[in-house]
Amino acid sequence: TTGPRVVVVGAGAFGGWIALELLRRGARVTLVDAWGPGNSRASSGGEGRAIRAIYGPDEIYVRMVRRAFELWAELEAACEEPIYHETGALWLLPGDDGYVSAAVPLLERHGFPVERPSLDEARRRYPQIDFEGISAAVLERRAGVLSARRACRLVRDRFVAAGGAYRTGRAPGGPIDGERLGALRLEEGPELEADRFVFACGPWLGRLFPDVVGEAVRPSRQEVYYFGTPAGSALYGPGRLPIWIDFDRRIYYGFPDTHGRGFKIADDTRGEPVDPTSLDRRPTGEGVEAARAFLRRRFPGLADAPLLETRVCQYENSPDGDLIADRHPGAADVWLVGGGSGHGFKLSPALGELVAEAVLADGPAEPRFRLGRLRGEGAPTTQFERDGS
């Protein structure tokens, strides 16, 4: 190929799909990652991520989810094992459900079936759940769990098989001196010359570009727990229980036992800021007890369930919860992509197409994802728009 040379830094969900889509469009692409796709420090690490389409009245994300489903299915068709486990997504709402209600017409328009079972019907379908404090339940039928770590590696492998170059390396941070980057010298590695550069560095994006991104991507500590289900019981498996999002008191979410690791539960509340490179990834006793208290109340059959595994990861949201995908304001050949935790993983194939097209066309970014919108804004105020580790 004689297409432009592009270096993509970061082989997680965003970077991997961007690199693959650039390659498909004729670019000569080198993909670089410090520890490899789906590694335990990455925002794309871990076992599973939810894919669902409810985003309030926000059609841009519904369209992206629809396209992402198509591209995930295309990837899965070439795999020996499934990477998508359809479970449905059950939204548990204690009062005003305006956010979910506003989404229903959009979902129906884009081919996503939605059910509103009565609470009596929901109790019959899901005897595992205590619906105390819940006034409404909404079920997305087309939703489920994606195999996160495995999918990142599959995308990298497909990229390499199609002629892309992959290497391990760490990119230096700091301001760009000049109007173009031109070349990237890896720490303990070669200099990579290219026509364009895409940095999709997850929780490290703000550190690599402190003058442009900075606190707009601030990693926060998040704990995830896997509890053991009763021996021989199918009640907590994907055939009997959907992924679920509980808005009562504070937002908890979780998955059925889709990967044989246990019943997953996590608190969506933002944790304290962390350094993703050196973060101590041991859970806190307070976090474990809070998760157990939630289980006793909402899933009483698991009140005494053993804790099988834990995972401490990080979110890397932008202040308003929207993605970041824009050209560096001081370097015409550099693009910055991030701000996706924890709702971005499912969108990554569609985002890969969007970014690849803009990068190769030297075109404008999607207005919704431009960096300029972040100046002077505070912490996220939107309702649940993520689906965690």
Coordinates of C-alpha atoms in Angstrom, one line a residue, residues 114-377:
V114 CA -37.8 -2.7 24.8
E115 CA -40.2 -4.3 27.3
R116 CA -41.8 -2.6 30.4
P117 CA -42.9 -5.6 32.5
S118 CA -45.1 -4.8 35.5
L119 CA -43.4 -5.3 38.9
D120 CA -45.5 -8.5 39.4
E121 CA -44.3 -9.9 36.1
A122 CA -40.7 -8.8 36.9
R123 CA -40.9 -10.7 40.2
R124 CA -42.1 -13.8 38.4
R125 CA -39.4 -13.6 35.8
Y126 CA -36.5 -12.8 38.2
P127 CA -37.1 -14.4 41.6
Q128 CA -33.4 -13.8 42.4
I129 CA -34.2 -10.0 42.7
D130 CA -35.9 -8.3 45.6
F131 CA -37.7 -5.4 44.0
E132 CA -38.2 -3.4 47.3
G133 CA -37.8 0.3 46.6
I134 CA -38.2 -0.2 42.8
S135 CA -41.2 1.4 41.1
A136 CA -40.5 0.4 37.5
A137 CA -38.4 -2.1 35.5
V138 CA -37.4 -1.7 31.8
L139 CA -35.8 -4.5 29.8
E140 CA -33.6 -4.0 26.8
R141 CA -33.8 -7.3 24.9
R142 CA -30.8 -6.7 22.7
A143 CA -28.1 -6.2 25.2
G144 CA -25.4 -8.3 26.9
V145 CA -21.8 -8.9 27.7
L146 CA -18.7 -8.5 25.5
S147 CA -15.5 -10.5 26.4
A148 CA -13.3 -7.5 26.9
R149 CA -9.7 -8.6 27.2
R150 CA -10.2 -11.3 24.7
A151 CA -11.8 -9.0 22.2
C152 CA -8.9 -6.5 22.4
R153 CA -6.4 -9.3 21.6
L154 CA -8.6 -10.5 18.7
V155 CA -8.7 -7.1 17.2
R156 CA -4.9 -6.8 17.5
D157 CA -4.5 -10.2 15.9
R158 CA -6.8 -9.4 13.0
F159 CA -4.9 -6.1 12.5
V160 CA -1.5 -7.9 12.3
A161 CA -2.9 -10.6 10.0
A162 CA -4.1 -7.9 7.7
G163 CA -0.6 -6.4 7.4
G164 CA -0.5 -4.0 10.3
A165 CA 2.7 -3.6 12.4
Y166 CA 2.4 -4.1 16.2
R167 CA 5.1 -3.3 18.7
T168 CA 5.5 -2.9 22.5
G169 CA 6.7 0.5 23.5
R170 CA 6.0 3.5 25.7
A171 CA 5.4 6.9 24.3
P172 CA 6.9 9.9 26.1
G173 CA 4.6 12.6 27.4
G174 CA 4.8 16.4 27.5
P175 CA 3.9 19.3 25.2
I176 CA 4.5 19.1 21.5
D177 CA 7.2 21.5 20.3
G178 CA 6.1 22.8 16.9
E179 CA 3.0 22.7 14.7
R180 CA 3.6 19.0 13.8
L181 CA 4.9 16.0 15.6
G182 CA 6.4 14.3 12.6
A183 CA 8.1 11.5 14.5
L184 CA 7.6 9.8 17.8
R185 CA 10.6 8.4 19.7
L186 CA 9.6 5.6 22.0
E187 CA 11.3 5.3 25.4
E188 CA 13.8 2.5 24.9
G189 CA 12.7 2.1 21.3
P190 CA 13.1 3.5 17.8
E191 CA 11.9 6.7 16.3
L192 CA 8.6 6.2 14.4
E193 CA 8.1 8.6 11.6
A194 CA 4.6 9.0 10.3
D195 CA 2.2 11.4 8.5
R196 CA -0.4 11.2 11.3
F197 CA -0.5 10.1 14.9
V198 CA -3.4 8.9 17.0
F199 CA -3.1 8.7 20.8
A200 CA -5.7 6.5 22.3
C201 CA -4.1 6.1 25.7
G202 CA -7.0 5.6 28.0
P203 CA -6.2 6.8 31.6
W204 CA -2.8 8.0 30.5
L205 CA -4.1 10.5 27.9
G206 CA -4.1 13.5 30.4
R207 CA -0.6 12.7 31.5
L208 CA 0.8 12.5 28.0
F209 CA -0.9 15.8 27.1
P210 CA -1.1 17.8 30.3
D211 CA -1.4 21.1 28.4
V212 CA -4.2 20.1 26.2
V213 CA -6.1 17.3 28.0
G214 CA -4.8 17.4 31.6
E215 CA -7.6 17.0 34.1
A216 CA -10.2 16.5 31.4
V217 CA -9.2 12.8 31.7
R218 CA -8.8 12.0 35.4
P219 CA -8.5 8.3 36.3
S220 CA -10.6 7.2 39.3
R221 CA -10.3 4.1 41.4
Q222 CA -13.1 1.6 40.9
E223 CA -13.7 -1.8 42.6
V224 CA -15.4 -4.8 41.0
Y225 CA -16.4 -8.0 42.9
Y226 CA -17.2 -11.5 41.8
F227 CA -19.3 -13.6 44.2
G228 CA -19.9 -17.3 44.0
T229 CA -23.3 -18.6 43.0
P230 CA -25.0 -21.7 44.5
A231 CA -23.8 -25.0 43.3
G232 CA -25.9 -26.5 40.5
S233 CA -28.1 -23.3 40.3
A234 CA -28.8 -21.7 36.9
L235 CA -30.6 -18.7 38.5
Y236 CA -27.6 -16.4 38.2
G237 CA -26.5 -17.4 34.8
P238 CA -27.0 -15.6 31.5
G239 CA -30.0 -17.7 30.6
R240 CA -32.0 -16.6 33.7
L241 CA -30.7 -13.2 34.6
P242 CA -29.9 -10.2 32.5
I243 CA -27.2 -7.6 33.2
W244 CA -28.8 -5.1 35.5
I245 CA -28.5 -1.4 36.5
D246 CA -29.9 -0.4 39.9
F247 CA -30.7 3.3 40.5
D248 CA -31.9 2.9 44.0
R249 CA -29.9 4.9 46.6
R250 CA -26.7 4.8 44.5
I251 CA -26.0 3.2 41.2
Y252 CA -24.9 -0.4 41.3
Y253 CA -24.6 -2.6 38.2
G254 CA -23.7 -6.2 37.5
F255 CA -23.6 -9.2 35.3
P256 CA -24.8 -12.8 35.5
D257 CA -22.0 -15.4 35.6
T258 CA -21.1 -15.3 31.9
H259 CA -17.5 -16.4 32.1
G260 CA -17.5 -18.8 35.0
R261 CA -15.9 -16.2 37.3
G262 CA -18.9 -15.5 39.4
F263 CA -21.7 -13.0 39.8
K264 CA -20.3 -9.6 39.1
I265 CA -21.2 -6.4 41.0
A266 CA -19.7 -2.9 41.0
D267 CA -20.5 0.5 42.3
D268 CA -20.7 3.2 39.6
T269 CA -19.8 6.0 42.0
R270 CA -16.5 7.7 41.1
G271 CA -13.6 6.8 43.3
E272 CA -10.6 8.9 44.2
P273 CA -8.1 10.0 41.6
V274 CA -5.3 7.5 40.9
D275 CA -2.1 6.8 38.9
P276 CA -3.1 3.8 36.7
T277 CA 0.6 2.8 36.3
S278 CA 1.3 2.4 40.1
L279 CA -2.2 1.9 41.5
D280 CA -2.4 -0.7 44.3
R281 CA -5.1 -3.0 42.9
R282 CA -6.2 -4.6 46.2
P283 CA -9.8 -4.0 47.2
T284 CA -10.8 -2.2 50.4
G285 CA -12.7 -3.9 53.2
E286 CA -15.2 -1.0 53.1
G287 CA -15.9 -1.6 49.5
V288 CA -16.4 -5.4 49.9
E289 CA -18.8 -4.8 52.8
A290 CA -20.8 -2.2 50.9
A291 CA -21.2 -4.7 48.0
R292 CA -22.3 -7.4 50.5
A293 CA -24.8 -5.1 52.0
F294 CA -26.2 -4.4 48.5
L295 CA -26.5 -8.2 47.8
R296 CA -28.3 -8.8 51.1
R297 CA -30.9 -6.2 50.1
R298 CA -31.3 -6.8 46.3
F299 CA -30.1 -10.4 45.7
P300 CA -30.9 -12.0 49.1
G301 CA -30.0 -15.5 47.8
L302 CA -26.4 -14.4 47.5
A303 CA -26.3 -12.8 51.0
D304 CA -23.7 -15.3 52.2
A305 CA -22.0 -15.9 48.9
P306 CA -18.3 -16.3 49.0
L307 CA -16.2 -13.6 47.4
L308 CA -14.3 -15.4 44.5
E309 CA -12.4 -12.6 42.9
T310 CA -11.9 -8.9 42.9
R311 CA -10.6 -6.4 40.4
V312 CA -9.5 -2.8 41.0
C313 CA -9.6 -0.8 37.8
Q314 CA -10.1 2.8 36.8
Y315 CA -12.6 5.0 35.0
E316 CA -11.2 7.7 32.7
N317 CA -14.3 9.8 32.0
S318 CA -14.3 13.2 30.5
P319 CA -16.0 15.9 32.7
D320 CA -19.3 15.7 30.8
G321 CA -19.2 11.9 30.1
D322 CA -18.9 12.3 26.4
L323 CA -16.0 10.8 24.4
I324 CA -13.0 12.7 23.2
A325 CA -12.0 12.4 19.6
D326 CA -10.3 15.5 18.2
R327 CA -7.2 16.9 16.5
H328 CA -4.6 18.3 18.8
P329 CA -5.1 22.1 18.7
G330 CA -1.3 22.8 18.3
A331 CA -0.3 19.9 16.1
A332 CA -2.1 19.2 12.8
D333 CA -0.9 15.6 12.5
V334 CA -1.9 14.5 16.0
W335 CA -5.3 13.2 17.1
L336 CA -6.4 12.5 20.7
V337 CA -9.0 9.9 21.5
G338 CA -10.3 8.9 25.0
G339 CA -12.7 9.7 27.8
G340 CA -14.5 6.4 27.3
S341 CA -14.6 4.6 30.7
G342 CA -16.7 2.9 31.5
H343 CA -19.3 3.3 28.7
G344 CA -17.0 3.5 25.7
F345 CA -15.9 -0.2 25.2
K346 CA -19.1 -1.2 23.4
L347 CA -18.8 1.8 21.1
S348 CA -15.2 1.2 20.1
P349 CA -15.8 -0.4 16.6
A350 CA -18.1 2.5 15.6
L351 CA -15.7 5.0 17.1
G352 CA -12.9 3.3 15.2
E353 CA -14.7 4.0 11.9
L354 CA -15.5 7.6 12.8
V355 CA -11.9 8.4 13.8
A356 CA -10.3 6.6 10.9
E357 CA -12.4 8.5 8.4
A358 CA -11.7 11.9 10.0
V359 CA -7.9 11.2 10.3
L360 CA -7.5 10.1 6.7
A361 CA -9.6 12.9 5.3
D362 CA -7.9 15.5 7.5
G363 CA -11.5 16.4 8.3
P364 CA -13.2 18.0 11.3
A365 CA -14.0 16.0 14.4
E366 CA -17.5 15.0 15.4
P367 CA -18.6 18.3 17.2
R368 CA -19.9 16.3 20.2
F369 CA -16.5 14.9 20.8
R370 CA -14.3 18.0 20.4
L371 CA -11.8 19.1 23.0
G372 CA -13.0 22.7 23.1
R373 CA -16.2 21.8 24.9
L374 CA -14.3 20.8 28.0
R375 CA -12.9 24.2 28.9
G376 CA -14.1 25.2 32.3
E377 CA -16.6 22.4 32.8

